[in-house]
mmCIF file of C-alpha atoms in Angstrom:
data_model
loop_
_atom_site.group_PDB
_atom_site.id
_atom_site.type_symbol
_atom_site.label_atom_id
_atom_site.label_comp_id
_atom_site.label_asym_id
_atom_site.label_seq_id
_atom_site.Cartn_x
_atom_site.Cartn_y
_atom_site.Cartn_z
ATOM 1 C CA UNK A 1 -10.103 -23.383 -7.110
ATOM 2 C CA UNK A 2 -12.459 -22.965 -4.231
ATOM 3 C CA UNK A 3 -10.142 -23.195 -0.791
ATOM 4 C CA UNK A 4 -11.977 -23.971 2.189
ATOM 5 C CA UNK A 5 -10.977 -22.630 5.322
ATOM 6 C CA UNK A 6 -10.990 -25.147 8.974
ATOM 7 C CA UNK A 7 -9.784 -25.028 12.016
ATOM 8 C CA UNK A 8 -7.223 -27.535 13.070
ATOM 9 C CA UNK A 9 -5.885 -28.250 16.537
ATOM 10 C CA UNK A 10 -3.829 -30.973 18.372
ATOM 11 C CA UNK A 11 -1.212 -33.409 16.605
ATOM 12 C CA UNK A 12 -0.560 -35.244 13.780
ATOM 13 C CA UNK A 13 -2.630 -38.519 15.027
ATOM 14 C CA UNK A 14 -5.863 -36.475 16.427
ATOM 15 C CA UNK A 15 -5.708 -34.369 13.328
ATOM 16 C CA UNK A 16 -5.723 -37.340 11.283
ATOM 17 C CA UNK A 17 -7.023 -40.187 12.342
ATOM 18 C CA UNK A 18 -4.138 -42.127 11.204
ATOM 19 C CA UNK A 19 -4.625 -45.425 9.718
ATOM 20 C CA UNK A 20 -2.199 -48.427 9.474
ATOM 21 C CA UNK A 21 -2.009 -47.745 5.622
ATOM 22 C CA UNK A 22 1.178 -47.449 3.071
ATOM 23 C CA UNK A 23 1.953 -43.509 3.438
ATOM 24 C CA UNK A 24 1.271 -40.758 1.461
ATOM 25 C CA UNK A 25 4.136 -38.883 -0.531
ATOM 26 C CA UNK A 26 5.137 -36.008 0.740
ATOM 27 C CA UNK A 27 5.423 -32.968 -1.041
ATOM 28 C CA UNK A 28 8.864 -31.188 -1.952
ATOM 29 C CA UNK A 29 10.171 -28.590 -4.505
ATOM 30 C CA UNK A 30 7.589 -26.233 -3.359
ATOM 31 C CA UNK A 31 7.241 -23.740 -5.506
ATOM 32 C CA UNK A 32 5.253 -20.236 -5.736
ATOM 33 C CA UNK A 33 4.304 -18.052 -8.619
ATOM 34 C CA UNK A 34 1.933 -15.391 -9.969
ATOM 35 C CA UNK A 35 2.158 -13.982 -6.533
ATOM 36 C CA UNK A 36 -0.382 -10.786 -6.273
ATOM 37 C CA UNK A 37 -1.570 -8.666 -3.264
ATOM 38 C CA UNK A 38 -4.267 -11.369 -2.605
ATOM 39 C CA UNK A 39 -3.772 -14.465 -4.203
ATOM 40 C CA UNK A 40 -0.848 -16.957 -5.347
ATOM 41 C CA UNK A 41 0.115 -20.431 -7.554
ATOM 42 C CA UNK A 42 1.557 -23.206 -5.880
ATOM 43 C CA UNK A 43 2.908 -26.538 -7.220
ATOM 44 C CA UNK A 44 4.922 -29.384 -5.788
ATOM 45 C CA UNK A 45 6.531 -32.458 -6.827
ATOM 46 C CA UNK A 46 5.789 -35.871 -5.399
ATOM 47 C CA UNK A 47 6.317 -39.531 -5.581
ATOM 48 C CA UNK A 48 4.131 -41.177 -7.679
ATOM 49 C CA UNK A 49 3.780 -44.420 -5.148
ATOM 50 C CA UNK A 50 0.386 -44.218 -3.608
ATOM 51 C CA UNK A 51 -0.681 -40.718 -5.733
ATOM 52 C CA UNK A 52 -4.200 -42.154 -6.892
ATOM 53 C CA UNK A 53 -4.822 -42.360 -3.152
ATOM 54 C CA UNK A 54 -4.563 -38.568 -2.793
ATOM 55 C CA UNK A 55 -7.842 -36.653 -2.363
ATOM 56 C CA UNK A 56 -7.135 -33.633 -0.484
ATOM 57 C CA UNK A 57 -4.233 -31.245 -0.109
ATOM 58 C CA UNK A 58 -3.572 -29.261 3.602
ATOM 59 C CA UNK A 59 -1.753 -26.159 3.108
ATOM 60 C CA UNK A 60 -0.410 -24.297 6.666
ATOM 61 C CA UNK A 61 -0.281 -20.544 5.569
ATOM 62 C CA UNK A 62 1.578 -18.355 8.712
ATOM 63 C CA UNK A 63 2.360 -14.587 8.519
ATOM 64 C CA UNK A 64 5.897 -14.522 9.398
ATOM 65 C CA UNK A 65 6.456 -13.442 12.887
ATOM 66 C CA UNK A 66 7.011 -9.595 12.975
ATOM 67 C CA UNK A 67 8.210 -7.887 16.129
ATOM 68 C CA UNK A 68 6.735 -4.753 14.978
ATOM 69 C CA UNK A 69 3.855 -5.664 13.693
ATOM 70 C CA UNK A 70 0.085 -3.546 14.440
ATOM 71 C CA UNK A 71 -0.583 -4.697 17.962
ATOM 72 C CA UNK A 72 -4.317 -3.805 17.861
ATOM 73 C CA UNK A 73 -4.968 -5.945 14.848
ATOM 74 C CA UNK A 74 -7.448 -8.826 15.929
ATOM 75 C CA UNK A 75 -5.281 -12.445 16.090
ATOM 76 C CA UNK A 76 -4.965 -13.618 12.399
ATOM 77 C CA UNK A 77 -7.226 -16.615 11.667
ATOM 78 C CA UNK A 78 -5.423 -20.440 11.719
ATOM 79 C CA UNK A 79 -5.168 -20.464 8.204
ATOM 80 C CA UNK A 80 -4.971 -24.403 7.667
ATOM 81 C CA UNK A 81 -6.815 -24.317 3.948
ATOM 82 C CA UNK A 82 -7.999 -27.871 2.936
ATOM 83 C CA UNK A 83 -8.073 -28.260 -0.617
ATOM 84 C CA UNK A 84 -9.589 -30.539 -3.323
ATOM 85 C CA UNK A 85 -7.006 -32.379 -4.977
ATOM 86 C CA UNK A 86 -6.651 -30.570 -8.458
ATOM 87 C CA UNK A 87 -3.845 -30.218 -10.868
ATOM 88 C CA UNK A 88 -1.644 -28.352 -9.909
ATOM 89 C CA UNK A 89 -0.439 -25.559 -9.874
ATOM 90 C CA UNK A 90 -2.822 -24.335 -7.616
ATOM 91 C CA UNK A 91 -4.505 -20.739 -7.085
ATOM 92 C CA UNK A 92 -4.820 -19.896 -3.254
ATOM 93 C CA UNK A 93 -6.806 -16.847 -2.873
ATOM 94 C CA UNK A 94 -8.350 -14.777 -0.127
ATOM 95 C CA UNK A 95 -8.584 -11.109 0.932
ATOM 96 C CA UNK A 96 -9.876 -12.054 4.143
ATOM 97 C CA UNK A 97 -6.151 -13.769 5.168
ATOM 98 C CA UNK A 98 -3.636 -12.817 2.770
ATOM 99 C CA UNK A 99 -2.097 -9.061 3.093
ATOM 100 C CA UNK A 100 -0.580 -7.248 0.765
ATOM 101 C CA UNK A 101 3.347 -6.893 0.892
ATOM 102 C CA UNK A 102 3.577 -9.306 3.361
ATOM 103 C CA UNK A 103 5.726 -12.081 4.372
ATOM 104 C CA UNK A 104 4.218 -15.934 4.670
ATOM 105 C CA UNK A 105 5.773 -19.230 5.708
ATOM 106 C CA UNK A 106 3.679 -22.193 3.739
ATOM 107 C CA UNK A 107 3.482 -25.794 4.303
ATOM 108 C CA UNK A 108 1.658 -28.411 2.734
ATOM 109 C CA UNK A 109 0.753 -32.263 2.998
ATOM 110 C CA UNK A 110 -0.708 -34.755 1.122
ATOM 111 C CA UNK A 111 -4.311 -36.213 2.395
ATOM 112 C CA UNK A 112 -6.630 -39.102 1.884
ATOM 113 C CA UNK A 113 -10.406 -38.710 2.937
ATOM 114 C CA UNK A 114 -11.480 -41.819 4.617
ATOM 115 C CA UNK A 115 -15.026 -43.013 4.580
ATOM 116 C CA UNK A 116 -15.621 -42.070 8.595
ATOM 117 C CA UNK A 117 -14.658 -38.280 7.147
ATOM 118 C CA UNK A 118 -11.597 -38.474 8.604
ATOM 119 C CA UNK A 119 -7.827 -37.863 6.817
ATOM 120 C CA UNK A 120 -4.970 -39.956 6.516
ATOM 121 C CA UNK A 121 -2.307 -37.175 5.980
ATOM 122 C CA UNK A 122 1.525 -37.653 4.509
ATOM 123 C CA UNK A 123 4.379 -35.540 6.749
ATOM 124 C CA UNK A 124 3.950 -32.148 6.483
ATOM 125 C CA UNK A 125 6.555 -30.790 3.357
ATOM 126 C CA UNK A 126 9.608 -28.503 4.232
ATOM 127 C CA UNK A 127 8.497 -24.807 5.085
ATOM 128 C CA UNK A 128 9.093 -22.340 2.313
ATOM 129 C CA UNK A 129 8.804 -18.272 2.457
ATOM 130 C CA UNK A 130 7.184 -15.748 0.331
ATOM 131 C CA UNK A 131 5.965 -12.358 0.405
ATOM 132 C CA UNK A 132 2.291 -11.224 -1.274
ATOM 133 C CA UNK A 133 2.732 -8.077 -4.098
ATOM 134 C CA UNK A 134 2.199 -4.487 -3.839
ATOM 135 C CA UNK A 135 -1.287 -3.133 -5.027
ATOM 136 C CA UNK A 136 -1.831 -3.126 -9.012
ATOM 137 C CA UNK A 137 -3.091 -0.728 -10.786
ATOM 138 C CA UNK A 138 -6.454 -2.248 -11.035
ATOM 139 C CA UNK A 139 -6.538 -1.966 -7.183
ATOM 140 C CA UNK A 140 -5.329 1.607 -7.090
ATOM 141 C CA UNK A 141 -8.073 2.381 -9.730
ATOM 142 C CA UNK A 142 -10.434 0.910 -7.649
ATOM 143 C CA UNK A 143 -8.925 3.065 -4.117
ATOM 144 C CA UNK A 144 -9.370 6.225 -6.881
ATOM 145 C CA UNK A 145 -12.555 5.827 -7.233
ATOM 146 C CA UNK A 146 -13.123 5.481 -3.811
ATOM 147 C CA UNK A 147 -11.288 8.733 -3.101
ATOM 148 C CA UNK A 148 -13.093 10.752 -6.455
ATOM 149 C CA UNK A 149 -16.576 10.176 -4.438
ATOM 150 C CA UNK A 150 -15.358 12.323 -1.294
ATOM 151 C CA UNK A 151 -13.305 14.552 -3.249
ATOM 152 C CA UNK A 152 -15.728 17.563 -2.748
ATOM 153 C CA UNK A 153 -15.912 20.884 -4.622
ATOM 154 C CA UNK A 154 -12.378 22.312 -6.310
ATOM 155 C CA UNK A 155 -11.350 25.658 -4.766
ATOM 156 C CA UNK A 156 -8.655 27.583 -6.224
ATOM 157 C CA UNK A 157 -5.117 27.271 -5.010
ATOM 158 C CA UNK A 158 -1.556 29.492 -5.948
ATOM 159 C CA UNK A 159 1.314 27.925 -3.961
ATOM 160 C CA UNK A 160 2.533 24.756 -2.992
ATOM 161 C CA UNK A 161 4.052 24.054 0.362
ATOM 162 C CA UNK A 162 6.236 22.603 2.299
ATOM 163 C CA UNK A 163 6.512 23.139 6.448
ATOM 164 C CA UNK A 164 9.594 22.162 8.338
ATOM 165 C CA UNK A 165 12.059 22.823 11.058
ATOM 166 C CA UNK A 166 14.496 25.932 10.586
ATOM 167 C CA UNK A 167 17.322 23.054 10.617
ATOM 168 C CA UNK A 168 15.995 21.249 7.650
ATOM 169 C CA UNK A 169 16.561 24.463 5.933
ATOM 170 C CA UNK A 170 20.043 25.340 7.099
ATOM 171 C CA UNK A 171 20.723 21.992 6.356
ATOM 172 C CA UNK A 172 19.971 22.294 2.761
ATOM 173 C CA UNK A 173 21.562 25.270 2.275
ATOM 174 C CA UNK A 174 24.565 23.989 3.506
ATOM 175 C CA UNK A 175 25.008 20.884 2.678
ATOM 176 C CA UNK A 176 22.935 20.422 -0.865
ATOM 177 C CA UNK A 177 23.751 23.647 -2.392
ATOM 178 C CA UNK A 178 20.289 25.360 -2.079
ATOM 179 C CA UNK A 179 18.327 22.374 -3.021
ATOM 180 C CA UNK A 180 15.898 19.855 -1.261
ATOM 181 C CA UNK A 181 16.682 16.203 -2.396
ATOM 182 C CA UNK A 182 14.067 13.812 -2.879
ATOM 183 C CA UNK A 183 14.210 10.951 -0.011
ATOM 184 C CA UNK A 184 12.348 7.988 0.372
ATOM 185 C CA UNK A 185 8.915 7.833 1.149
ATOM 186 C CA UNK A 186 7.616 6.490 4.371
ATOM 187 C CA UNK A 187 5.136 3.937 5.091
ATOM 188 C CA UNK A 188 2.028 5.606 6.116
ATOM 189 C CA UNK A 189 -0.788 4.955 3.882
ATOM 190 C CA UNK A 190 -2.229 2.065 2.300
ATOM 191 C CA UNK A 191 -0.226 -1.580 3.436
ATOM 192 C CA UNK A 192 -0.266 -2.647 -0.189
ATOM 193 C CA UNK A 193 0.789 1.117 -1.813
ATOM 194 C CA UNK A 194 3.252 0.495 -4.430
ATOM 195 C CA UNK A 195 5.448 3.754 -3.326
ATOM 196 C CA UNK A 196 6.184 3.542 0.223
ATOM 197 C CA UNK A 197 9.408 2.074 0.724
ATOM 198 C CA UNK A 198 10.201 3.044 -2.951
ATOM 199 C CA UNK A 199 9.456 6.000 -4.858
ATOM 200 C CA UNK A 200 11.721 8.933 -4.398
ATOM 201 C CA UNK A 201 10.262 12.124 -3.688
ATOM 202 C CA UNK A 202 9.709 15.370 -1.937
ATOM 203 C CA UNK A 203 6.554 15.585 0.134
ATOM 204 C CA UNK A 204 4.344 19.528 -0.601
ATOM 205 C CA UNK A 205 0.621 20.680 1.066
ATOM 206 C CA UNK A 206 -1.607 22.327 -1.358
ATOM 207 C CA UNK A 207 -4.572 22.561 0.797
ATOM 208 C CA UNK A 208 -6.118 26.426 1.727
ATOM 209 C CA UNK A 209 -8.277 27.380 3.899
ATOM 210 C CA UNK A 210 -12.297 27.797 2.860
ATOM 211 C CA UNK A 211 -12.449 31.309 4.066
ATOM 212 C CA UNK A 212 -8.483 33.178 3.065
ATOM 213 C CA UNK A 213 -7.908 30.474 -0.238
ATOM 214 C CA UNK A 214 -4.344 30.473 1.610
ATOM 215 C CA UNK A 215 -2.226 27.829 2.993
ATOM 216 C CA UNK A 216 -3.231 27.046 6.875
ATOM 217 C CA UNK A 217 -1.359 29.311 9.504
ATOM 218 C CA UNK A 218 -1.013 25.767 11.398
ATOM 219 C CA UNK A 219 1.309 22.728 11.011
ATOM 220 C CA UNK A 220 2.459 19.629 12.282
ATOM 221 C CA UNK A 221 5.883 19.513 10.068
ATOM 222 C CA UNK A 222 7.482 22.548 11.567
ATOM 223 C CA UNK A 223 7.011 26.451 12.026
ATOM 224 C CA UNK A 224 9.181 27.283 8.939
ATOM 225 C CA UNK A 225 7.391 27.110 5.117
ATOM 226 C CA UNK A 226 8.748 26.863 1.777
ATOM 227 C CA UNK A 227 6.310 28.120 -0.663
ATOM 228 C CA UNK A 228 6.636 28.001 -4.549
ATOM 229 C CA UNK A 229 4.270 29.431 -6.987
ATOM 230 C CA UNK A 230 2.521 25.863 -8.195
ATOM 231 C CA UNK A 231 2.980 26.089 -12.377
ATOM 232 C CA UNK A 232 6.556 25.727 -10.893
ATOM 233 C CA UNK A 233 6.164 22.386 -9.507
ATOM 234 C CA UNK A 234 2.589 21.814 -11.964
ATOM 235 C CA UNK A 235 2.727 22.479 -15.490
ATOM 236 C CA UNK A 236 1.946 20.544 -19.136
ATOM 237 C CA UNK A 237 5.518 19.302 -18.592
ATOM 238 C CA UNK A 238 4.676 17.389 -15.654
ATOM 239 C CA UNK A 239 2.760 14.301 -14.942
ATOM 240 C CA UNK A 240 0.067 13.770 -12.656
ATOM 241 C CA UNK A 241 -0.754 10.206 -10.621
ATOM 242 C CA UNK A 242 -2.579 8.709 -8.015
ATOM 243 C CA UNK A 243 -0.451 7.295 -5.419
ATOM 244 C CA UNK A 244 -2.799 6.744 -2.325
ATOM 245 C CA UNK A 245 -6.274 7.204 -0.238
ATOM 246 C CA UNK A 246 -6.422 6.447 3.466
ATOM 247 C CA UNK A 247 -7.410 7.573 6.731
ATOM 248 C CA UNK A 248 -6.247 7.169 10.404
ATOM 249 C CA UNK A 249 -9.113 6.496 12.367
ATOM 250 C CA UNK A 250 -10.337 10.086 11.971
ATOM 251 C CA UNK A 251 -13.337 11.955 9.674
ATOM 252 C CA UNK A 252 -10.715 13.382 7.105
ATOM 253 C CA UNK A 253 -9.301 11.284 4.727
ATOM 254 C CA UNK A 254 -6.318 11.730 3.136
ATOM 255 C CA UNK A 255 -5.186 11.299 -0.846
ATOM 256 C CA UNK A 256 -1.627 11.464 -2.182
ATOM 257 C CA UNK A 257 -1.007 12.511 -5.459
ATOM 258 C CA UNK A 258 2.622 12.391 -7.269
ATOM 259 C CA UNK A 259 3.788 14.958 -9.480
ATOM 260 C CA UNK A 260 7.096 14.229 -11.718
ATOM 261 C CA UNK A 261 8.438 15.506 -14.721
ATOM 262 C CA UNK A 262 7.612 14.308 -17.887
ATOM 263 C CA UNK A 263 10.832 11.022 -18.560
ATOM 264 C CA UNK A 264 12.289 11.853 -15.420
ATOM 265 C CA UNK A 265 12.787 8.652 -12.961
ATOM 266 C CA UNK A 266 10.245 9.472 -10.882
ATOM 267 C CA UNK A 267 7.550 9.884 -14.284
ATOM 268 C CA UNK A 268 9.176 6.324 -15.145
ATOM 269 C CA UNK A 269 8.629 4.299 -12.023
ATOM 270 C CA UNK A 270 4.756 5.839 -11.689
ATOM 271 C CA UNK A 271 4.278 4.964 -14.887
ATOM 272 C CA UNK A 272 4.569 1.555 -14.843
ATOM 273 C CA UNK A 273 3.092 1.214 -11.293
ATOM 274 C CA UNK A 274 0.767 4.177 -10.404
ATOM 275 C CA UNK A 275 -2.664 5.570 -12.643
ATOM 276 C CA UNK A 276 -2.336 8.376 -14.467
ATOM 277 C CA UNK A 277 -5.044 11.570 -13.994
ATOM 278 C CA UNK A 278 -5.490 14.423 -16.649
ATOM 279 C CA UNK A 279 -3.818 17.468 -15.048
ATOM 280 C CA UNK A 280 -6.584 19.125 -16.522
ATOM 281 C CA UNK A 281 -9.223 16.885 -15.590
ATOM 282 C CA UNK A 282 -9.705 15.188 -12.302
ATOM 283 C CA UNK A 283 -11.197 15.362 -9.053
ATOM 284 C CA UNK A 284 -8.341 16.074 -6.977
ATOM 285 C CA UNK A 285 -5.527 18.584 -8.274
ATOM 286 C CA UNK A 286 -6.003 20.337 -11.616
ATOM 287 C CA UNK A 287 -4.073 22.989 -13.785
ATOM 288 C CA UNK A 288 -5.598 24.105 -16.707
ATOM 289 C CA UNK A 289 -4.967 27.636 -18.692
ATOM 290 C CA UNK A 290 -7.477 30.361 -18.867
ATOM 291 C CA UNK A 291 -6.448 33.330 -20.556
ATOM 292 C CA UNK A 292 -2.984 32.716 -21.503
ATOM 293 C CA UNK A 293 -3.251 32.704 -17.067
ATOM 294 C CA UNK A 294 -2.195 29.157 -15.371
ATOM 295 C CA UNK A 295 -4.816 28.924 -12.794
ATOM 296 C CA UNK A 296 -5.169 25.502 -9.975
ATOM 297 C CA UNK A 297 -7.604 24.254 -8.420
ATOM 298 C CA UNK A 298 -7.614 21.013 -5.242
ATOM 299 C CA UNK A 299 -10.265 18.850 -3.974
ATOM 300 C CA UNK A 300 -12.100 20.753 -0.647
ATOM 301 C CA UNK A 301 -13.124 17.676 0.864
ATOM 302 C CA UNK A 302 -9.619 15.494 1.056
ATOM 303 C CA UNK A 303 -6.115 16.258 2.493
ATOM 304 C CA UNK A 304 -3.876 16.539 -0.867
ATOM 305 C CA UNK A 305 -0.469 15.072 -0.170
ATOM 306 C CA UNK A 306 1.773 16.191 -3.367
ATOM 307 C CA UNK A 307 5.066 13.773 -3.659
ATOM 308 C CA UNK A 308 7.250 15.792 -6.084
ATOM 309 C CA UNK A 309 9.582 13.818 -7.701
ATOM 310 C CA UNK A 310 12.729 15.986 -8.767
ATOM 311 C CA UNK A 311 14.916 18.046 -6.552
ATOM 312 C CA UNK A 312 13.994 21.546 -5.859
ATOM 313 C CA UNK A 313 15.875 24.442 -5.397
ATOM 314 C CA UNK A 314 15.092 27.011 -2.272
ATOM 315 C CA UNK A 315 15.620 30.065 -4.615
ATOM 316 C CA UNK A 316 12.365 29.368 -6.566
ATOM 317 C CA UNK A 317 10.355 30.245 -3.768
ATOM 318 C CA UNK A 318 10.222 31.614 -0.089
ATOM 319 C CA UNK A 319 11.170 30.353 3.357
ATOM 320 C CA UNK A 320 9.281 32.062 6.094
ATOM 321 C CA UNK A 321 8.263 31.365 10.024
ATOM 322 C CA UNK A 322 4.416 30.424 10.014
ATOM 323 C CA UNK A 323 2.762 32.525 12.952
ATOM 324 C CA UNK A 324 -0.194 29.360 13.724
ATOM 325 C CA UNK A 325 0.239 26.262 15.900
ATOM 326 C CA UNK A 326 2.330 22.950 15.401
ATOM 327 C CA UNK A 327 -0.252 20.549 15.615
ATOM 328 C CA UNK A 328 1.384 17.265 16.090
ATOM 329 C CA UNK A 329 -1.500 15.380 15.556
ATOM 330 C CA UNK A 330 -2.132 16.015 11.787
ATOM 331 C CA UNK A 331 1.567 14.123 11.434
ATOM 332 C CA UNK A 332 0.833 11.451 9.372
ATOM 333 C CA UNK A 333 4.465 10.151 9.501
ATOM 334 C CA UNK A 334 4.311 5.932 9.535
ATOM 335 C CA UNK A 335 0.845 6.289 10.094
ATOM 336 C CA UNK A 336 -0.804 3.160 9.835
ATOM 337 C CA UNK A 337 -4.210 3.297 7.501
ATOM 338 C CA UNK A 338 -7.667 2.067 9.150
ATOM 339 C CA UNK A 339 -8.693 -1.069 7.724
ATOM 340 C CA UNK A 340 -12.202 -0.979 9.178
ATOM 341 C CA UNK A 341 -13.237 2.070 7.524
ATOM 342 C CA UNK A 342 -15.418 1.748 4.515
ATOM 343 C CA UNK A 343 -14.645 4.655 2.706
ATOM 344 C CA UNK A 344 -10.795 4.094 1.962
ATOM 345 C CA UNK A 345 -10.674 -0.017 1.859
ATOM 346 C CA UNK A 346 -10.745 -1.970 -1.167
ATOM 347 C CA UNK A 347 -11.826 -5.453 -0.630
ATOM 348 C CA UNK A 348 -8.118 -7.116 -1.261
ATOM 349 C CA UNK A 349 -5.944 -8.128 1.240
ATOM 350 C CA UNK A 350 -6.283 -6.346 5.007
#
């Protein structure tokens, strides 16, 4: 159904233009389903006194109050929708104020349009919470092909690595028996990406530089790398997803790819949620054999982020001091994704 957004201000009687008239029932037994990033169903029970009266519905739609929440976003919208009285349940939809994976308080009354064009409304229904879905596939298919027009040219590529503080790697050694664990990944990226928060993994740089085909000298994880030969990590017995494309208010733009082993969890839960590239075939990170010879290849114009989803084990590869800069501004820990850029945005939720 069409929802039509207004602006409402003051009380109950200026909103309304209450007239002495038997009331309106009031909605209860709110209930919400077929909840996406963008869109949900509502229904509601209600007396059946005074029903044929009904001509409008007012739903109050609130993003639940978060301290933490991205000071420099513009002030949401009041998000009073007036409806058409249709059956219910109801589809409420709108990119332009729902969020994905976020958390909304809803409301909703019962209204009668009176000839003057004003509403005789019932009391407003008990206040239930929700929170909107993760991105779907179809919407990460749609950020992919966002991300496959910017990919660039594929150079050639030999390791995969990983740049951290000496401690990380005593730590490991000490305390995990030689191998790094997968952890939780943060929240940087895309609002509605289905892995942050979720998928387990371990985060690797594949990225060289134009001129050497090596990894960068510089960092902002840490002066110590661990570098593996890739068909370790990247091989026909892995499989290959797309997990993310965003920026942070800069010119580079950012893509994260997951790698897991073929039925391990990680393969499982990107499965169901994630799309799946051709290793040997796609426009960001590909391994294909030539001459009995793996050889790799990554995208020139994005930053690869490679989630690997297993443990790894420091003796497959090397641990050495990097002799370049920490740059502290390439961290992309937490880092919040523009949503005014028109590359990386999809036109769902904000």
């Amino acid at each position: 159904e069409q929802i039509m957004l207004v602006f409402c201000a003051g009380n109950k009687s200026q909103d309304s233009g209450i007239a002495e008239m038997e009331e309106l029932p009031v909605p209860h037994n709110i209930k919400i389903s077929n909840i996406t990033c963008d869109s949900f169903k509502i229904s509601w029970d209600m007396d059946s006194k005074s029903k044929d009266r009904i001509t409008h519905y007012f739903i109050d739609l609130n993003k639940k109050e978060n301290k933490n929440s991205n000071k420099f976003k513009h002030k949401d919208v009041p998000t009073k929708l007036v409806a058409k009285a249709v059956p219910l349940p109801m589809t409420v939809r709108g990119h332009w104020f729902l969020s994905p994976r976020t958390e909304y308080t809803v409301a909703v009354q019962t209204a009668s349009k009176q000839v003057d064009g004003d509403y005789v409304v019932s009391e407003w229904s008990e206040i239930i919470e929700f929170c909107t879905a993760d991105y779907s596939k179809v919407h990460l298919t749609q950020l992919l092909e966002k991300a496959e027009v910017i990919a660039g040219r594929m150079l050639k590529l030999s390791v995969f690595y990983r740049n951290q503080h000496k401690e990380y790697f005593d730590y490991i050694r000490e305390h995990h028996g030689n191998a790094m664990q997968p952890s939780v990944k943060d929240n940087s990226g895309s609002h509605g990406s289905p892995i942050s928060g979720k998928l387990e993994g371990i985060f690797f740089s594949c990225n060289t530089e134009f001129n050497t085909g090596k990894p960068p000298q510089d960092s902002p994880y840490g002066r110590y790398r661990f570098e593996i030969a890739a068909e370790k990590l990247f091989n026909p017995n892995t499989n290959l997803y797309f997990g993310d494309f965003y920026c942070m208010y800069t010119a580079y733009h950012y893509v994260i790819l997951v790698i897991a082993p073929v039925g391990s969890p990680g393969d499982e839960f990107c499965k169901q949620r994630l799309p799946q590239l051709n290793i040997k075939d796609n426009k960001f990170l590909t391994c294909d054999e030539e001459d009995g010879v793996m050889v790799y290849h990554h995208a020139q114009d994005v930053i690869l982020e490679v989630i690997y989803t297993d443990p790894v084990d420091l003796s497959l590869g090397t641990v050495a001091e990097i002799t370049g800069h920490q740059l502290m501004s390439l961290s992309t820990a937490n880092a919040k994704k523009d949503p005014s850029c028109k590359t990386c945005n999809i036109s769902v939720g904000r």
